[in-house]
Tab-separated table of C-alpha atoms in Angstrom:
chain	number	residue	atom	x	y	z
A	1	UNK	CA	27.436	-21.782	10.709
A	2	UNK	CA	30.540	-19.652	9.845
A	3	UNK	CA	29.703	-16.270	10.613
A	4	UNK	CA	26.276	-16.309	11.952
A	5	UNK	CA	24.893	-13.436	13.723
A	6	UNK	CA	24.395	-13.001	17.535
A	7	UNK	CA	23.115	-9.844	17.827
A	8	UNK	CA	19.160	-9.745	17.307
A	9	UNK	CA	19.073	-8.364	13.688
A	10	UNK	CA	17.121	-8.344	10.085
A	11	UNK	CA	18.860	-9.147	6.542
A	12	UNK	CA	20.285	-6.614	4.455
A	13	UNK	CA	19.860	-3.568	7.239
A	14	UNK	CA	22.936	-2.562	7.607
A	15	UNK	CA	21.715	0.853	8.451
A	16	UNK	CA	18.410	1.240	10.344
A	17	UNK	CA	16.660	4.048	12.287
A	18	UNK	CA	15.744	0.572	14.436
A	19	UNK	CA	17.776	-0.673	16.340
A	20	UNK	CA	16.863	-4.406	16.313
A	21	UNK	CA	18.913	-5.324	19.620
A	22	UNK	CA	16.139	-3.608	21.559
A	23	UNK	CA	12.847	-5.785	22.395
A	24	UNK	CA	11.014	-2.125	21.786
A	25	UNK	CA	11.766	-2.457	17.700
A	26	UNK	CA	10.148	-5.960	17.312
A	27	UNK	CA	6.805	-4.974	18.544
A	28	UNK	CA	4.052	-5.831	15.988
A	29	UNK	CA	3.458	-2.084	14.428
A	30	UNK	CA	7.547	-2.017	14.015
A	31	UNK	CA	7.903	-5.640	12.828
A	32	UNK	CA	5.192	-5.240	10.157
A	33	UNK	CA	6.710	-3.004	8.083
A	34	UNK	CA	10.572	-3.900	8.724
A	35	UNK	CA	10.407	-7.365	8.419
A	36	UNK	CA	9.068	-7.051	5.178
A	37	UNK	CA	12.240	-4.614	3.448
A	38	UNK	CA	14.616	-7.557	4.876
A	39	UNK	CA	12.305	-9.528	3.066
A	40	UNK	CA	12.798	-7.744	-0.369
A	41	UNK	CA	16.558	-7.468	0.261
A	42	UNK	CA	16.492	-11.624	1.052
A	43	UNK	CA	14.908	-12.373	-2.335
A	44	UNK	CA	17.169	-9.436	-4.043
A	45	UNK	CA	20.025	-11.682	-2.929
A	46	UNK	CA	18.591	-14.435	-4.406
A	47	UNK	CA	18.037	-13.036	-7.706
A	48	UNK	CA	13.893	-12.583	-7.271
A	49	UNK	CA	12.328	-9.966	-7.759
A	50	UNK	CA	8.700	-9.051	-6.613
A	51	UNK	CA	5.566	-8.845	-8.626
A	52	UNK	CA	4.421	-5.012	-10.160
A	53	UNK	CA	0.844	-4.610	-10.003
A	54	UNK	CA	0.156	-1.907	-12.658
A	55	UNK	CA	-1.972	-0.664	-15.073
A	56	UNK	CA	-1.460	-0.588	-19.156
A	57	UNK	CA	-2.396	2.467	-21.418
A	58	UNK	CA	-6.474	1.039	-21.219
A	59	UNK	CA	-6.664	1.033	-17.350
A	60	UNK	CA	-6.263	-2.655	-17.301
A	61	UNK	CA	-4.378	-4.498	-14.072
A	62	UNK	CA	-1.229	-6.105	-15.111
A	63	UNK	CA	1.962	-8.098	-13.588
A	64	UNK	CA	5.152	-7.621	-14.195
A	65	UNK	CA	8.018	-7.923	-12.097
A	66	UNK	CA	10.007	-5.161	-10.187
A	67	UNK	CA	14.223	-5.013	-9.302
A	68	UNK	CA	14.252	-4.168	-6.126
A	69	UNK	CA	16.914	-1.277	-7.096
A	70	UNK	CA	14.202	0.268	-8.641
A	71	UNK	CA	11.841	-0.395	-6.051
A	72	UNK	CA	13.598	1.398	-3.307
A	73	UNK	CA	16.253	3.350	-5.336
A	74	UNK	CA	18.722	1.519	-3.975
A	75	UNK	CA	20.745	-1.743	-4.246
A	76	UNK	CA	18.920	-3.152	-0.633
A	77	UNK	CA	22.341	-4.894	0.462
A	78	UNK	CA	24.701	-1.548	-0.164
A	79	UNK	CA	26.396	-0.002	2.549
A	80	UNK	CA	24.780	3.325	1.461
A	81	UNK	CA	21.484	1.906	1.837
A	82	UNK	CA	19.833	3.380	4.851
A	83	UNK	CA	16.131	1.973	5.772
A	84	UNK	CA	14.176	4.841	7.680
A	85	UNK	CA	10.813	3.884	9.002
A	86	UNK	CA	7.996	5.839	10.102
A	87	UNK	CA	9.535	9.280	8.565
A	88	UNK	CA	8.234	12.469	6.640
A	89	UNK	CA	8.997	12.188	2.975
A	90	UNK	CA	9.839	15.449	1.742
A	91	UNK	CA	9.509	14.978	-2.015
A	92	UNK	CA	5.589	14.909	-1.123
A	93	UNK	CA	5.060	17.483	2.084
A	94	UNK	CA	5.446	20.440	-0.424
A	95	UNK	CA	1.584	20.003	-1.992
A	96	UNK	CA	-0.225	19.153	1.211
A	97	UNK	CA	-0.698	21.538	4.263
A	98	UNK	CA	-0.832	20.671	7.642
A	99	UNK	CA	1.015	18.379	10.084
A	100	UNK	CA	3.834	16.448	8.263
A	101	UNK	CA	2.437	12.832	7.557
A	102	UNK	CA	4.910	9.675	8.320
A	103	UNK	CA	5.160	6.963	5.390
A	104	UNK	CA	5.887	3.401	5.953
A	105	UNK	CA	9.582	3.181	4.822
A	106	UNK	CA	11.628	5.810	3.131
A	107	UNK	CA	14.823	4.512	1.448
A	108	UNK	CA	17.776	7.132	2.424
A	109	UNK	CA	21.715	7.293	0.566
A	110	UNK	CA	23.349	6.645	3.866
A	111	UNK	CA	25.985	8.873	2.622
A	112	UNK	CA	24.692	11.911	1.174
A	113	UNK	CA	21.364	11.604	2.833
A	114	UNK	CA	19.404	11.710	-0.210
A	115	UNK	CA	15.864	10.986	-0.333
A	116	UNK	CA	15.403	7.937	-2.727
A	117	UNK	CA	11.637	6.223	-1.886
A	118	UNK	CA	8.508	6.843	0.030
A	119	UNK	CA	6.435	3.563	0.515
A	120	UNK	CA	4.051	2.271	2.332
A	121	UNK	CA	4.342	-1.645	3.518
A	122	UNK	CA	1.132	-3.974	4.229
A	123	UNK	CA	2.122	-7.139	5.612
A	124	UNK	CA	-1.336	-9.204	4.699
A	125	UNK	CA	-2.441	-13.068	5.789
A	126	UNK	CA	-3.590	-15.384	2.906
A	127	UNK	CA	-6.283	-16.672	3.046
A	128	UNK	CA	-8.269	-13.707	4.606
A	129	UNK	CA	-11.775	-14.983	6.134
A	130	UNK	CA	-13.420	-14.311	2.976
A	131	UNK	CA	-11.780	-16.863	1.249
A	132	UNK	CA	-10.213	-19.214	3.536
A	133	UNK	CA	-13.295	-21.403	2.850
A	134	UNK	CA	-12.665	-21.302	-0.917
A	135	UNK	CA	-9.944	-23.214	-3.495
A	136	UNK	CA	-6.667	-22.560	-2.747
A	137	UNK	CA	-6.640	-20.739	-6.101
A	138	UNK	CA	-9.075	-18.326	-4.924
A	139	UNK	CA	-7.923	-16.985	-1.924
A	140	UNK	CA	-7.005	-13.875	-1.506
A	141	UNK	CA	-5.645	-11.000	1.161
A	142	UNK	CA	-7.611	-8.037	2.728
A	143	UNK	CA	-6.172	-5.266	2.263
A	144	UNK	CA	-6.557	-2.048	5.001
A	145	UNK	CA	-6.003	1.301	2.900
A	146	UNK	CA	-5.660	4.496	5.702
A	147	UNK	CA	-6.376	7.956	4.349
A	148	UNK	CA	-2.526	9.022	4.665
A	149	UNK	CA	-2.243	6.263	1.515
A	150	UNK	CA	-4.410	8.201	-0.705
A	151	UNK	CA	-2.973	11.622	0.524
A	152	UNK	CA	0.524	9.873	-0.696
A	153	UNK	CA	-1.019	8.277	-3.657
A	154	UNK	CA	-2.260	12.797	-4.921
A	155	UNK	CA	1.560	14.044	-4.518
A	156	UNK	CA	2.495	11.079	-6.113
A	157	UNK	CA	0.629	12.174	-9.254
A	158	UNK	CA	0.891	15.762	-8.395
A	159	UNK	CA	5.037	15.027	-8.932
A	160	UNK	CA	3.942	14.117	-12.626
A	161	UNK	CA	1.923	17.732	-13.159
A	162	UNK	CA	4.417	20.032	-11.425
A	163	UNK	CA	5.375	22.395	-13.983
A	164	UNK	CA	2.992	25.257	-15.605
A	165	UNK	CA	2.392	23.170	-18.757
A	166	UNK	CA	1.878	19.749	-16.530
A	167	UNK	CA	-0.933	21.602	-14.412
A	168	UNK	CA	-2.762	22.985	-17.011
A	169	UNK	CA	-2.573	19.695	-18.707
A	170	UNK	CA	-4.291	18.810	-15.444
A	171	UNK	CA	-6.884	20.999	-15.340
A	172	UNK	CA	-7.820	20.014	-18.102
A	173	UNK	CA	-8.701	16.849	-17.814
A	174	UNK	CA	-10.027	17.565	-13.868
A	175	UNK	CA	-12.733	19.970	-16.114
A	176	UNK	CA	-14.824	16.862	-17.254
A	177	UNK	CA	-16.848	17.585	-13.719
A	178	UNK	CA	-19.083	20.535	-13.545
A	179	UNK	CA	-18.682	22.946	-10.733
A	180	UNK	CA	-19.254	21.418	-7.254
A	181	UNK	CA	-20.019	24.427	-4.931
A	182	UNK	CA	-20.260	22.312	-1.945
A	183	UNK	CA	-18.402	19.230	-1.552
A	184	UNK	CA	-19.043	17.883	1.787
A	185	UNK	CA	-23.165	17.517	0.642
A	186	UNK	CA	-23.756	14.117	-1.250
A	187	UNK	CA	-26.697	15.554	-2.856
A	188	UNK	CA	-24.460	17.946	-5.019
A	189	UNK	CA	-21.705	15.621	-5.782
A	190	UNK	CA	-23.257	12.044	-6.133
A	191	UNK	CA	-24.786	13.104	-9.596
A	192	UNK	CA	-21.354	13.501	-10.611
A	193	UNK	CA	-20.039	10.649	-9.571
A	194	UNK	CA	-19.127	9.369	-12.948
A	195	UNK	CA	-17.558	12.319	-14.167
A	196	UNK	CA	-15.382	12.210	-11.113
A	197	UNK	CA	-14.274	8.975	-12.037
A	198	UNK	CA	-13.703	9.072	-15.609
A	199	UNK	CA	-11.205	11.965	-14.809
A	200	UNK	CA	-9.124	9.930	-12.786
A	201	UNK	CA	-9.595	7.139	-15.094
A	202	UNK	CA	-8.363	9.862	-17.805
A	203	UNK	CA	-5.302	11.253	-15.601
A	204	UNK	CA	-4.610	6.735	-14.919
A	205	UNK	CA	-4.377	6.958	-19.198
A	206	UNK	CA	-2.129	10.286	-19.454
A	207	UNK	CA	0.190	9.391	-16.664
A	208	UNK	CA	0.071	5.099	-17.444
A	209	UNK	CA	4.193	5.299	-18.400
A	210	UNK	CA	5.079	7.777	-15.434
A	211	UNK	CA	3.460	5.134	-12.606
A	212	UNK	CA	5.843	4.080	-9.623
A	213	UNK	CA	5.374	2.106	-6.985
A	214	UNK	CA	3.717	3.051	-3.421
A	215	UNK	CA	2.756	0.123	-1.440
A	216	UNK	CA	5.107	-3.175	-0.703
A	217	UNK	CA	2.381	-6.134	0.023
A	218	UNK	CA	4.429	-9.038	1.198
A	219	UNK	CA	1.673	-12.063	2.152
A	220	UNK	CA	2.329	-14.858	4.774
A	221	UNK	CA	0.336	-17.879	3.728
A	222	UNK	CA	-1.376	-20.367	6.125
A	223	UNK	CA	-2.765	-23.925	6.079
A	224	UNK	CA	-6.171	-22.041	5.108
A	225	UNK	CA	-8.069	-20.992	8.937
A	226	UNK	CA	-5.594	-22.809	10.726
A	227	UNK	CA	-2.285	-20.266	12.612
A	228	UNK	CA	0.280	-22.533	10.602
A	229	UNK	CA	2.026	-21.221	7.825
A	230	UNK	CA	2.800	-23.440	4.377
A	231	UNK	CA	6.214	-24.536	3.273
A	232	UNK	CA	5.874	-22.637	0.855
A	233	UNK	CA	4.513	-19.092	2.752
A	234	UNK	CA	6.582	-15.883	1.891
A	235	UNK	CA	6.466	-13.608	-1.772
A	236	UNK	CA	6.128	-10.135	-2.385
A	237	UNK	CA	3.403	-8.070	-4.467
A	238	UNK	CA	4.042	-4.220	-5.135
A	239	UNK	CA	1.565	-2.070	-5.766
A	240	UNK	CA	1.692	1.079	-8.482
A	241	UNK	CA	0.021	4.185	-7.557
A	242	UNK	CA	-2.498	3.632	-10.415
A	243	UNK	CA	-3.035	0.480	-9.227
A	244	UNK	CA	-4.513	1.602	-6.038
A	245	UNK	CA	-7.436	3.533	-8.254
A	246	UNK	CA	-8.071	0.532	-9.638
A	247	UNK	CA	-9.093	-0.871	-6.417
A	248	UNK	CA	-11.871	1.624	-5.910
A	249	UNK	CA	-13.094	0.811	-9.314
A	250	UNK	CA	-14.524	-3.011	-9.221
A	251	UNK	CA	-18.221	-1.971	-8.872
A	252	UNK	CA	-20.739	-1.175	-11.495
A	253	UNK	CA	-21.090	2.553	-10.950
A	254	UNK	CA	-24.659	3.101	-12.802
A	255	UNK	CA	-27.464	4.466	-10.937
A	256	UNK	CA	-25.458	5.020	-8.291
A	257	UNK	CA	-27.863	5.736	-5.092
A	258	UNK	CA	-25.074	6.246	-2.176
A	259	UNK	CA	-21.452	6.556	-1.823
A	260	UNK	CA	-19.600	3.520	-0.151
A	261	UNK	CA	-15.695	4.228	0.974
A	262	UNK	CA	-14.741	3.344	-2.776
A	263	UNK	CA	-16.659	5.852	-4.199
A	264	UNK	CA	-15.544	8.374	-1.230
A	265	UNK	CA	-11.585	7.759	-2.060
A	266	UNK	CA	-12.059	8.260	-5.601
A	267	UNK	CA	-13.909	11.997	-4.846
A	268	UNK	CA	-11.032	12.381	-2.072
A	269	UNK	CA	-8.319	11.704	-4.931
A	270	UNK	CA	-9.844	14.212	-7.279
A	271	UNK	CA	-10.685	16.957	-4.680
A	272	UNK	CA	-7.072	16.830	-4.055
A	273	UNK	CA	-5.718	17.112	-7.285
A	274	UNK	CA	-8.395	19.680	-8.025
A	275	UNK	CA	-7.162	21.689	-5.416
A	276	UNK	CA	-3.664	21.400	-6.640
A	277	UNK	CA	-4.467	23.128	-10.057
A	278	UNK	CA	-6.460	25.520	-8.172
A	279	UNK	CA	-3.905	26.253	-5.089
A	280	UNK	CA	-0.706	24.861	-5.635
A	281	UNK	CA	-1.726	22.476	-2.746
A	282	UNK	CA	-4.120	21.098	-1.000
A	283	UNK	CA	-5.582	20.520	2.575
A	284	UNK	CA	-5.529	16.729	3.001
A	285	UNK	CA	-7.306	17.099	6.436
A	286	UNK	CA	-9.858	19.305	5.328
A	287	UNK	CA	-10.835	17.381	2.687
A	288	UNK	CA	-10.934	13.961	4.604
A	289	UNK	CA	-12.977	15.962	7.542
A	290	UNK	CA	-15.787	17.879	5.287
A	291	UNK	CA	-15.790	15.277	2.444
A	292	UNK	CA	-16.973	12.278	5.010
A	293	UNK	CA	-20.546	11.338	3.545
A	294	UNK	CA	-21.889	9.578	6.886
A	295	UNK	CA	-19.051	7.276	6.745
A	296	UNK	CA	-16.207	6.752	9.142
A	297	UNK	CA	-13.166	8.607	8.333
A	298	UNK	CA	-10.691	5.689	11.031
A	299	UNK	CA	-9.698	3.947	7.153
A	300	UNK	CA	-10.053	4.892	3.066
A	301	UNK	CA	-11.645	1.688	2.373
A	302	UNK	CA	-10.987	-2.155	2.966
A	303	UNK	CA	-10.320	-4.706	0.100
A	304	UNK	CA	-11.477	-7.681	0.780
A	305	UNK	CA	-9.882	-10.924	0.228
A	306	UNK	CA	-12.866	-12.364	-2.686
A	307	UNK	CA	-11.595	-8.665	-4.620
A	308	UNK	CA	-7.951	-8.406	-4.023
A	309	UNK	CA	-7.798	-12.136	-5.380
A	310	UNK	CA	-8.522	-10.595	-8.820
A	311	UNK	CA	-5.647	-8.354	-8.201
A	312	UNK	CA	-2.960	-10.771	-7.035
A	313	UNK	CA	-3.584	-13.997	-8.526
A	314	UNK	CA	-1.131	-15.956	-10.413
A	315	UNK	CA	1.465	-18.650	-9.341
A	316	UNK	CA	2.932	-16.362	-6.332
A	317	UNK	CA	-0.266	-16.736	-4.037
A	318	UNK	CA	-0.371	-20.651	-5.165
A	319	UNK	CA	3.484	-21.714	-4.698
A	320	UNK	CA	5.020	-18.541	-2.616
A	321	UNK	CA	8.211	-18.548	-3.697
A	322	UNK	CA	9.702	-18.564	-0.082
A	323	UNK	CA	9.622	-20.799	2.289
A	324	UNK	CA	9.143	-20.798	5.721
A	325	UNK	CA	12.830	-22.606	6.628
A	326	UNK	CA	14.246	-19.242	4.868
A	327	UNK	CA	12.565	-16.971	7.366
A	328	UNK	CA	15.530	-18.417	9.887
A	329	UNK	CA	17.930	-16.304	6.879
A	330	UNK	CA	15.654	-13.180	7.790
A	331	UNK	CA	15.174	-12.595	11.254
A	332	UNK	CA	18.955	-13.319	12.491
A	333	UNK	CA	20.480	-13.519	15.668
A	334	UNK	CA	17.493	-14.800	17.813
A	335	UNK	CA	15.501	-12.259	17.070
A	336	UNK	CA	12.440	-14.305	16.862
A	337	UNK	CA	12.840	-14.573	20.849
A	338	UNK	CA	12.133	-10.436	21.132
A	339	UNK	CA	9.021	-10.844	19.032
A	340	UNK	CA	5.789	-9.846	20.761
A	341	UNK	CA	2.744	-11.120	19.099
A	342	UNK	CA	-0.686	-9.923	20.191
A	343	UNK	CA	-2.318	-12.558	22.928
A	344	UNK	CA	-5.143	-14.403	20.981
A	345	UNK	CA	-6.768	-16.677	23.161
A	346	UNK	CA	-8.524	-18.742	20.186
A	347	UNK	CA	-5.050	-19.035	18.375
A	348	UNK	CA	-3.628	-20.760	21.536
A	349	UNK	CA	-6.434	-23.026	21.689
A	350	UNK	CA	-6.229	-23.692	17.792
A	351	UNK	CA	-2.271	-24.460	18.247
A	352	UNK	CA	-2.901	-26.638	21.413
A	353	UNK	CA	-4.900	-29.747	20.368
A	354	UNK	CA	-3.350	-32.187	23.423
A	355	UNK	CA	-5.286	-30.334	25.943
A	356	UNK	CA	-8.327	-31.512	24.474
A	357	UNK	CA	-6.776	-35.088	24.197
């Protein structure tokens, strides 16, 4: 083919903080959030766009679609577009303290070195083991959310209450709770539970027209438990930051006897964004450390596959709208061949049937 690559590369980075002809940048932690943006510039050339998981003015999930411009701030295929992975995001590190968190992918001008997008990028299987038993209709992904996600998700409705009149519009609805003297004790805080939520839920309302994106979710599809992929096996979901509440918020919360990780995030998200109004920032950290409630602080919460199905279904997790003879267009110049997958003995033995023969 006229003009095909041989250097080891991904589609659409022109400008990289990777550089793809070393084996080092196709490692599984690098690969998993790289291949992905080469995936939203592939479709951008092909005139797709992903699907926008938001919310509407009642707190209600919806999909639309995305342009990728507006996605990462940038056309993904311009010569000013520079992908930087794994870097501080400035436009948030001014309301938390502490050690500088990295996000996922932030979209850089390659010329002026402007800021344009923080994300974060979850590359998920479908099915998950929840629902690889189910109709193909049903399946769904699991999704891992990490404590630096909902740190990202505060700022990014902190950026909406910045000024003196956006704060106190805040505050105001952060009131509905009655004073919590002591935050890290469930005792004092499960009783409020409720009120917790319904002030996010309330903040979700004020804020529904202001929501922007914070999490790329491409999915890989298989032939349900078996380590093949479809024909049909690439699309892209993107997730709102409003969205992400909404994934804390798909249990019945009456007579609420103990706090699970959902419950946890949604007191992390509003200790935070108390602490805003109060401080003018907040201690991410701290709050994560104290505000623990028996429950291990190594992930946020985990979606499974049954619950993020309500999230993502439609005809993308049916008919992905990419198949896997395109992924050739995506990872270019042999880079498949610097790939290092984890060593899974069962997966070997799944993809090996003659030595049973």
């Amino acid at each position: 083919m006229a003009g095909k690559s041989t250097t080891p590369g991904l589609f659409g980075q022109k400008h990289s903080s990777r550089d793809y002809s070393k084996a080092e940048c196709w490692g599984k932690n690098q690969f998993n959030s790289s291949f992905p943006a080469s995936l939203v510039a592939y479709m951008y050339s092909k005139g797709m766009m992903p699907v926008y998981i938001k919310t509407n003015q009642q707190n209600e999930i919806i999909h639309t679609s995305i342009k990728s411009k507006d996605l990462l701030g940038i056309d993904p295929l311009s010569e000013d577009a520079y992908y930087n992975y794994e870097a501080g995001f400035a436009p948030y590190e001014k309301f938390y303290q502490g050690e500088r968190e990295k996000i996922d992918l932030v979209m850089m001008n390659n010329t002026t070195n402007e800021l344009l997008s923080g994300l974060e990028v979850k590359l998920t299987a479908l099915p998950d083991n929840t629902t690889k038993k189910l109709p193909e209709t049903e399946w769904g992904t699991e999704i891992v959310m990490r404590p630096p996600t909902i740190c990202f998700l505060a700022c990014s409705i902190c950026t909406n209450y910045e000024t003196l009149e956006g704060k106190e519009r805040l505050r105001k609805m952060l009131r509905n709770v009655p004073q919590i003297n002591h935050w890290e004790e469930i005792d004092e805080v499960l009783p409020h539970y409720t009120q917790i939520l319904n002030s996010i839920l309330a903040i979700s309302k004020d804020m529904c027209d202001k929501q922007k994106p914070l999490i790329i979710q491409p999915i890989w599809k298989t032939e349900g438990s078996k380590m093949r992929l479809k024909n049909e096996c690439l699309d892209v979901f993107v997730w709102s930051n409003l969205s992400i509440i909404q994934m804390c918020c798909t249990e019945d919360t009456e007579n609420l006897r103990r706090l699970n990780r959902f419950h946890r995030t949604i007191i992390w998200l509003y200790k935070m964004l108390l602490d805003f109004v109060t401080y003018d920032t907040f201690d991410y950290k701290r709050i994560i450390r104290l505000q623990s409630y028996n429950l291990a602080n190594d992930k946020a919460f985990a979606l499974p596959g049954t619950k993020s199905h309500i999230f993502l279904r439609g005809n993308e997790i049916v008919t992905p709208r990419i198949s896997k003879y395109e992924i050739k267009n995506i990872i270019l110049g042999g880079g498949q061949d610097l790939l290092s997958p984890e060593r899974r003995f069962d997966a070997v033995l799944v993809n090996s049937p003659d030595i049973f023969d």
